[in-house]
Amino acid sequence: MSSETTATTPLVAVIMGSKSDWETMRHADDTLTEFGVPHECRVISAHRTPHLSAEFASGARERGIEIIIAAAGGAAHLAGVLAAHTTLPVLGVPMKSEALNGIDSLLATVQMPAGIPVGTMAIGKPGAINAALFAIAILANSRPQLRTRLEEFRERQERQVRSATLP
Ligand code: RP5
């Protein structure tokens, strides 16, 4: 691991509204781990723990967090609520809900009124992975070794597609 990422202080916070979101959000955790990005994963609910949501987001920058990833399902307020309490970039991941297949989560996360942005990813696992990759891309702007790792990841991905064979 490089000196850029040896710090144990988390740079990215992966927050989810419920423990039931972990099966999806572990893919964000895995991706950040693969790139050696110090991060933390926590359950914080906008509606079940409203005070903790505000406390967490307003203190995140001071603790060294640079990006917040927020995953929620249904009437998914979490990303917007966290974004309201910090000027850190917040990336929202809509969870695939049982009732509406995540369309509810997507619309609730993406349709932020002007003034408080949330960068919204795709529903479910692709969104979890891409939120981590997006966070890595932001961090890589000021961390050349992380940028190199991201470029190598893209090259590996391209090689896999180019060499794909069909049965
Ligand atoms: C949201 O409600 C969570 O993010 C989760 O996706 C959804 C259901 O939560 P549980 O009832 O499974 O705890 O707050």
PDB file of C-alpha atoms and ligand atoms in Angstrom:
ATOM      1  CA  MET A   1       0.000   0.000   0.000  1.00  0.00           C
ATOM      2  CA  SER A   2       1.377   3.444  -0.893  1.00  0.00           C
ATOM      3  CA  SER A   3       2.115   6.262   1.520  1.00  0.00           C
ATOM      4  CA  GLU A   4      -0.859   8.066   0.000  1.00  0.00           C
ATOM      5  CA  THR A   5      -3.270   5.504   1.379  1.00  0.00           C
ATOM      6  CA  THR A   6      -1.597   4.136   4.482  1.00  0.00           C
ATOM      7  CA  ALA A   7      -3.448   6.569   6.702  1.00  0.00           C
ATOM      8  CA  THR A   8      -5.972   4.732   8.821  1.00  0.00           C
ATOM      9  CA  THR A   9      -8.182   7.806   9.049  1.00  0.00           C
ATOM     10  CA  PRO A  10     -11.139   7.075   6.755  1.00  0.00           C
ATOM     11  CA  LEU A  11     -11.348   9.249   3.632  1.00  0.00           C
ATOM     12  CA  VAL A  12     -14.689   7.850   2.490  1.00  0.00           C
ATOM     13  CA  ALA A  13     -17.751   7.106   4.618  1.00  0.00           C
ATOM     14  CA  VAL A  14     -20.153   4.483   3.287  1.00  0.00           C
ATOM     15  CA  ILE A  15     -23.448   5.093   5.063  1.00  0.00           C
ATOM     16  CA  MET A  16     -26.566   2.976   4.644  1.00  0.00           C
ATOM     17  CA  GLY A  17     -30.067   3.403   5.992  1.00  0.00           C
ATOM     18  CA  SER A  18     -30.408  -0.153   7.262  1.00  0.00           C
ATOM     19  CA  LYS A  19     -28.362  -3.280   7.907  1.00  0.00           C
ATOM     20  CA  SER A  20     -30.541  -4.820   5.190  1.00  0.00           C
ATOM     21  CA  ASP A  21     -28.659  -2.626   2.652  1.00  0.00           C
ATOM     22  CA  TRP A  22     -25.304  -4.272   3.444  1.00  0.00           C
ATOM     23  CA  GLU A  23     -25.654  -7.131   0.910  1.00  0.00           C
ATOM     24  CA  THR A  24     -25.623  -4.453  -1.792  1.00  0.00           C
ATOM     25  CA  MET A  25     -23.270  -1.958  -0.180  1.00  0.00           C
ATOM     26  CA  ARG A  26     -20.585  -4.535   0.591  1.00  0.00           C
ATOM     27  CA  HIS A  27     -19.684  -4.116  -3.079  1.00  0.00           C
ATOM     28  CA  ALA A  28     -18.734  -0.478  -2.394  1.00  0.00           C
ATOM     29  CA  ASP A  29     -16.758  -1.678   0.623  1.00  0.00           C
ATOM     30  CA  ASP A  30     -14.978  -4.336  -1.486  1.00  0.00           C
ATOM     31  CA  THR A  31     -14.125  -1.841  -4.244  1.00  0.00           C
ATOM     32  CA  LEU A  32     -12.668   0.723  -1.830  1.00  0.00           C
ATOM     33  CA  THR A  33     -10.683  -2.057  -0.120  1.00  0.00           C
ATOM     34  CA  GLU A  34      -9.381  -3.282  -3.493  1.00  0.00           C
ATOM     35  CA  PHE A  35      -8.003   0.212  -4.183  1.00  0.00           C
ATOM     36  CA  GLY A  36      -6.573   0.546  -0.664  1.00  0.00           C
ATOM     37  CA  VAL A  37      -8.765   3.528   0.208  1.00  0.00           C
ATOM     38  CA  PRO A  38      -9.279   3.960   3.976  1.00  0.00           C
ATOM     39  CA  HIS A  39     -12.999   4.037   4.611  1.00  0.00           C
ATOM     40  CA  GLU A  40     -15.692   3.299   7.143  1.00  0.00           C
ATOM     41  CA  CYS A  41     -19.089   1.639   6.767  1.00  0.00           C
ATOM     42  CA  ARG A  42     -21.968   2.548   9.083  1.00  0.00           C
ATOM     43  CA  VAL A  43     -25.730   2.261   9.417  1.00  0.00           C
ATOM     44  CA  ILE A  44     -27.400   5.636   9.920  1.00  0.00           C
ATOM     45  CA  SER A  45     -31.058   6.201   9.127  1.00  0.00           C
ATOM     46  CA  ALA A  46     -32.484   9.583   8.097  1.00  0.00           C
ATOM     47  CA  HIS A  47     -35.845   8.762   9.665  1.00  0.00           C
ATOM     48  CA  ARG A  48     -34.952   6.293  12.458  1.00  0.00           C
ATOM     49  CA  THR A  49     -31.878   8.193  13.690  1.00  0.00           C
ATOM     50  CA  PRO A  50     -32.452  11.756  12.480  1.00  0.00           C
ATOM     51  CA  HIS A  51     -30.205  13.398  15.103  1.00  0.00           C
ATOM     52  CA  LEU A  52     -27.336  11.003  14.382  1.00  0.00           C
ATOM     53  CA  SER A  53     -27.674  11.787  10.647  1.00  0.00           C
ATOM     54  CA  ALA A  54     -27.156  15.492  11.309  1.00  0.00           C
ATOM     55  CA  GLU A  55     -24.395  14.915  13.853  1.00  0.00           C
ATOM     56  CA  PHE A  56     -22.504  12.512  11.568  1.00  0.00           C
ATOM     57  CA  ALA A  57     -22.661  14.687   8.452  1.00  0.00           C
ATOM     58  CA  SER A  58     -21.818  17.953  10.190  1.00  0.00           C
ATOM     59  CA  GLY A  59     -18.742  16.419  11.844  1.00  0.00           C
ATOM     60  CA  ALA A  60     -17.530  14.325   8.891  1.00  0.00           C
ATOM     61  CA  ARG A  61     -15.116  16.874   7.325  1.00  0.00           C
ATOM     62  CA  GLU A  62     -13.481  17.559  10.666  1.00  0.00           C
ATOM     63  CA  ARG A  63     -12.812  13.829  11.045  1.00  0.00           C
ATOM     64  CA  GLY A  64     -10.994  13.726   7.682  1.00  0.00           C
ATOM     65  CA  ILE A  65     -13.801  12.328   5.548  1.00  0.00           C
ATOM     66  CA  GLU A  66     -13.638  13.697   1.977  1.00  0.00           C
ATOM     67  CA  ILE A  67     -16.590  11.927   0.345  1.00  0.00           C
ATOM     68  CA  ILE A  68     -19.807  10.426   1.697  1.00  0.00           C
ATOM     69  CA  ILE A  69     -21.576   7.561  -0.048  1.00  0.00           C
ATOM     70  CA  ALA A  70     -25.177   7.258   1.138  1.00  0.00           C
ATOM     71  CA  ALA A  71     -27.389   4.281   0.308  1.00  0.00           C
ATOM     72  CA  ALA A  72     -31.086   4.053   1.072  1.00  0.00           C
ATOM     73  CA  GLY A  73     -34.237   2.421  -0.184  1.00  0.00           C
ATOM     74  CA  GLY A  74     -37.900   3.364  -0.486  1.00  0.00           C
ATOM     75  CA  ALA A  75     -38.582   6.981   0.465  1.00  0.00           C
ATOM     76  CA  ALA A  76     -34.822   7.403   0.389  1.00  0.00           C
ATOM     77  CA  HIS A  77     -34.025  10.702   2.139  1.00  0.00           C
ATOM     78  CA  LEU A  78     -30.651   9.706   3.535  1.00  0.00           C
ATOM     79  CA  ALA A  79     -28.314  11.124   0.873  1.00  0.00           C
ATOM     80  CA  GLY A  80     -30.217  14.428   0.757  1.00  0.00           C
ATOM     81  CA  VAL A  81     -30.326  14.760   4.542  1.00  0.00           C
ATOM     82  CA  LEU A  82     -26.589  14.088   4.868  1.00  0.00           C
ATOM     83  CA  ALA A  83     -25.860  16.517   2.022  1.00  0.00           C
ATOM     84  CA  ALA A  84     -27.919  19.174   3.809  1.00  0.00           C
ATOM     85  CA  HIS A  85     -25.529  19.017   6.767  1.00  0.00           C
ATOM     86  CA  THR A  86     -22.185  19.129   4.939  1.00  0.00           C
ATOM     87  CA  THR A  87     -20.489  20.652   1.905  1.00  0.00           C
ATOM     88  CA  LEU A  88     -18.593  17.402   1.277  1.00  0.00           C
ATOM     89  CA  PRO A  89     -19.560  15.629  -1.960  1.00  0.00           C
ATOM     90  CA  VAL A  90     -22.371  13.122  -1.311  1.00  0.00           C
ATOM     91  CA  LEU A  91     -22.966  10.203  -3.688  1.00  0.00           C
ATOM     92  CA  GLY A  92     -26.356   8.529  -3.416  1.00  0.00           C
ATOM     93  CA  VAL A  93     -27.001   4.847  -4.119  1.00  0.00           C
ATOM     94  CA  PRO A  94     -30.688   3.895  -4.517  1.00  0.00           C
ATOM     95  CA  MET A  95     -31.426   0.447  -3.062  1.00  0.00           C
ATOM     96  CA  LYS A  96     -33.565  -2.013  -4.987  1.00  0.00           C
ATOM     97  CA  SER A  97     -36.783  -1.930  -2.965  1.00  0.00           C
ATOM     98  CA  GLU A  98     -39.234  -4.803  -2.739  1.00  0.00           C
ATOM     99  CA  ALA A  99     -42.378  -2.822  -3.610  1.00  0.00           C
ATOM    100  CA  LEU A 100     -41.151  -0.793  -6.591  1.00  0.00           C
ATOM    101  CA  ASN A 101     -37.850  -2.399  -7.610  1.00  0.00           C
ATOM    102  CA  GLY A 102     -35.861   0.664  -6.584  1.00  0.00           C
ATOM    103  CA  ILE A 103     -37.672   3.209  -8.767  1.00  0.00           C
ATOM    104  CA  ASP A 104     -38.917   4.853  -5.552  1.00  0.00           C
ATOM    105  CA  SER A 105     -35.374   4.921  -4.130  1.00  0.00           C
ATOM    106  CA  LEU A 106     -33.963   6.284  -7.393  1.00  0.00           C
ATOM    107  CA  LEU A 107     -36.447   9.137  -7.682  1.00  0.00           C
ATOM    108  CA  ALA A 108     -36.200  10.032  -3.980  1.00  0.00           C
ATOM    109  CA  THR A 109     -32.403  10.181  -4.210  1.00  0.00           C
ATOM    110  CA  VAL A 110     -31.942  11.819  -7.594  1.00  0.00           C
ATOM    111  CA  GLN A 111     -34.648  14.492  -7.547  1.00  0.00           C
ATOM    112  CA  MET A 112     -32.942  16.966  -5.225  1.00  0.00           C
ATOM    113  CA  PRO A 113     -34.220  20.530  -5.535  1.00  0.00           C
ATOM    114  CA  ALA A 114     -31.536  23.019  -6.650  1.00  0.00           C
ATOM    115  CA  GLY A 115     -29.063  24.036  -3.971  1.00  0.00           C
ATOM    116  CA  ILE A 116     -28.162  20.745  -2.261  1.00  0.00           C
ATOM    117  CA  PRO A 117     -26.674  18.310  -4.778  1.00  0.00           C
ATOM    118  CA  VAL A 118     -26.509  14.532  -4.499  1.00  0.00           C
ATOM    119  CA  GLY A 119     -24.559  12.658  -7.192  1.00  0.00           C
ATOM    120  CA  THR A 120     -26.911   9.746  -7.798  1.00  0.00           C
ATOM    121  CA  MET A 121     -25.702   6.373  -9.057  1.00  0.00           C
ATOM    122  CA  ALA A 122     -27.563   3.424 -10.593  1.00  0.00           C
ATOM    123  CA  ILE A 123     -29.930   1.243  -8.537  1.00  0.00           C
ATOM    124  CA  GLY A 124     -28.333  -1.556  -6.517  1.00  0.00           C
ATOM    125  CA  LYS A 125     -24.988  -3.326  -7.006  1.00  0.00           C
ATOM    126  CA  PRO A 126     -23.797  -1.371 -10.101  1.00  0.00           C
ATOM    127  CA  GLY A 127     -24.510   1.844  -8.197  1.00  0.00           C
ATOM    128  CA  ALA A 128     -22.624   0.617  -5.135  1.00  0.00           C
ATOM    129  CA  ILE A 129     -19.545  -0.243  -7.225  1.00  0.00           C
ATOM    130  CA  ASN A 130     -19.730   2.965  -9.245  1.00  0.00           C
ATOM    131  CA  ALA A 131     -20.138   5.127  -6.123  1.00  0.00           C
ATOM    132  CA  ALA A 132     -16.863   3.678  -4.848  1.00  0.00           C
ATOM    133  CA  LEU A 133     -15.172   4.173  -8.237  1.00  0.00           C
ATOM    134  CA  PHE A 134     -16.481   7.754  -8.399  1.00  0.00           C
ATOM    135  CA  ALA A 135     -15.145   8.455  -4.909  1.00  0.00           C
ATOM    136  CA  ILE A 136     -11.805   6.975  -5.996  1.00  0.00           C
ATOM    137  CA  ALA A 137     -11.783   9.201  -9.095  1.00  0.00           C
ATOM    138  CA  ILE A 138     -12.327  12.289  -6.918  1.00  0.00           C
ATOM    139  CA  LEU A 139      -9.575  11.268  -4.495  1.00  0.00           C
ATOM    140  CA  ALA A 140      -7.273  10.417  -7.429  1.00  0.00           C
ATOM    141  CA  ASN A 141      -7.259  14.061  -8.558  1.00  0.00           C
ATOM    142  CA  SER A 142      -4.787  14.838  -5.796  1.00  0.00           C
ATOM    143  CA  ARG A 143      -3.249  11.351  -5.333  1.00  0.00           C
ATOM    144  CA  PRO A 144      -1.172  10.262  -8.345  1.00  0.00           C
ATOM    145  CA  GLN A 145      -0.650   6.681  -7.149  1.00  0.00           C
ATOM    146  CA  LEU A 146      -4.385   6.177  -6.764  1.00  0.00           C
ATOM    147  CA  ARG A 147      -4.842   7.621 -10.245  1.00  0.00           C
ATOM    148  CA  THR A 148      -2.372   5.068 -11.596  1.00  0.00           C
ATOM    149  CA  ARG A 149      -4.356   2.271  -9.898  1.00  0.00           C
ATOM    150  CA  LEU A 150      -7.571   3.583 -11.428  1.00  0.00           C
ATOM    151  CA  GLU A 151      -5.967   3.702 -14.876  1.00  0.00           C
ATOM    152  CA  GLU A 152      -4.693   0.129 -14.428  1.00  0.00           C
ATOM    153  CA  PHE A 153      -8.192  -0.995 -13.397  1.00  0.00           C
ATOM    154  CA  ARG A 154      -9.630   0.533 -16.580  1.00  0.00           C
ATOM    155  CA  GLU A 155      -6.944  -1.155 -18.679  1.00  0.00           C
ATOM    156  CA  ARG A 156      -7.651  -4.568 -17.096  1.00  0.00           C
ATOM    157  CA  GLN A 157     -11.351  -4.062 -17.693  1.00  0.00           C
ATOM    158  CA  GLU A 158     -10.743  -3.162 -21.332  1.00  0.00           C
ATOM    159  CA  ARG A 159      -8.475  -6.185 -21.845  1.00  0.00           C
ATOM    160  CA  GLN A 160     -11.190  -8.465 -20.424  1.00  0.00           C
ATOM    161  CA  VAL A 161     -13.789  -7.123 -22.853  1.00  0.00           C
ATOM    162  CA  ARG A 162     -11.424  -7.262 -25.824  1.00  0.00           C
ATOM    163  CA  SER A 163     -10.483 -10.861 -25.076  1.00  0.00           C
ATOM    164  CA  ALA A 164     -14.012 -12.042 -24.279  1.00  0.00           C
ATOM    165  CA  THR A 165     -15.006 -15.235 -26.082  1.00  0.00           C
ATOM    166  CA  LEU A 166     -18.520 -16.551 -26.432  1.00  0.00           C
ATOM    167  CA  PRO A 167     -19.517 -20.212 -26.137  1.00  0.00           C
TER     168      PRO A 167
HETATM  169  C1  RP5 B   1     -34.412   2.378   4.201  1.00  0.00           C
HETATM  170  O1  RP5 B   1     -35.490   1.512   4.256  1.00  0.00           O
HETATM  171  C2  RP5 B   1     -33.191   1.520   4.187  1.00  0.00           C
HETATM  172  O2  RP5 B   1     -32.167   2.154   3.498  1.00  0.00           O
HETATM  173  C3  RP5 B   1     -33.633   0.229   3.529  1.00  0.00           C
HETATM  174  O3  RP5 B   1     -33.254   0.161   2.160  1.00  0.00           O
HETATM  175  C4  RP5 B   1     -35.152   0.300   3.625  1.00  0.00           C
HETATM  176  C5  RP5 B   1     -35.731  -0.855   4.412  1.00  0.00           C
HETATM  177  O4  RP5 B   1     -35.126  -0.892   5.683  1.00  0.00           O
HETATM  178  P1  RP5 B   1     -35.431  -2.084   6.686  1.00  0.00           P
HETATM  179  O5  RP5 B   1     -36.884  -2.018   6.987  1.00  0.00           O
HETATM  180  O6  RP5 B   1     -35.005  -3.353   5.990  1.00  0.00           O
HETATM  181  O7  RP5 B   1     -34.569  -1.810   7.899  1.00  0.00           O
HETATM  182  O8  RP5 B   1     -34.395   3.240   5.274  1.00  0.00           O
END
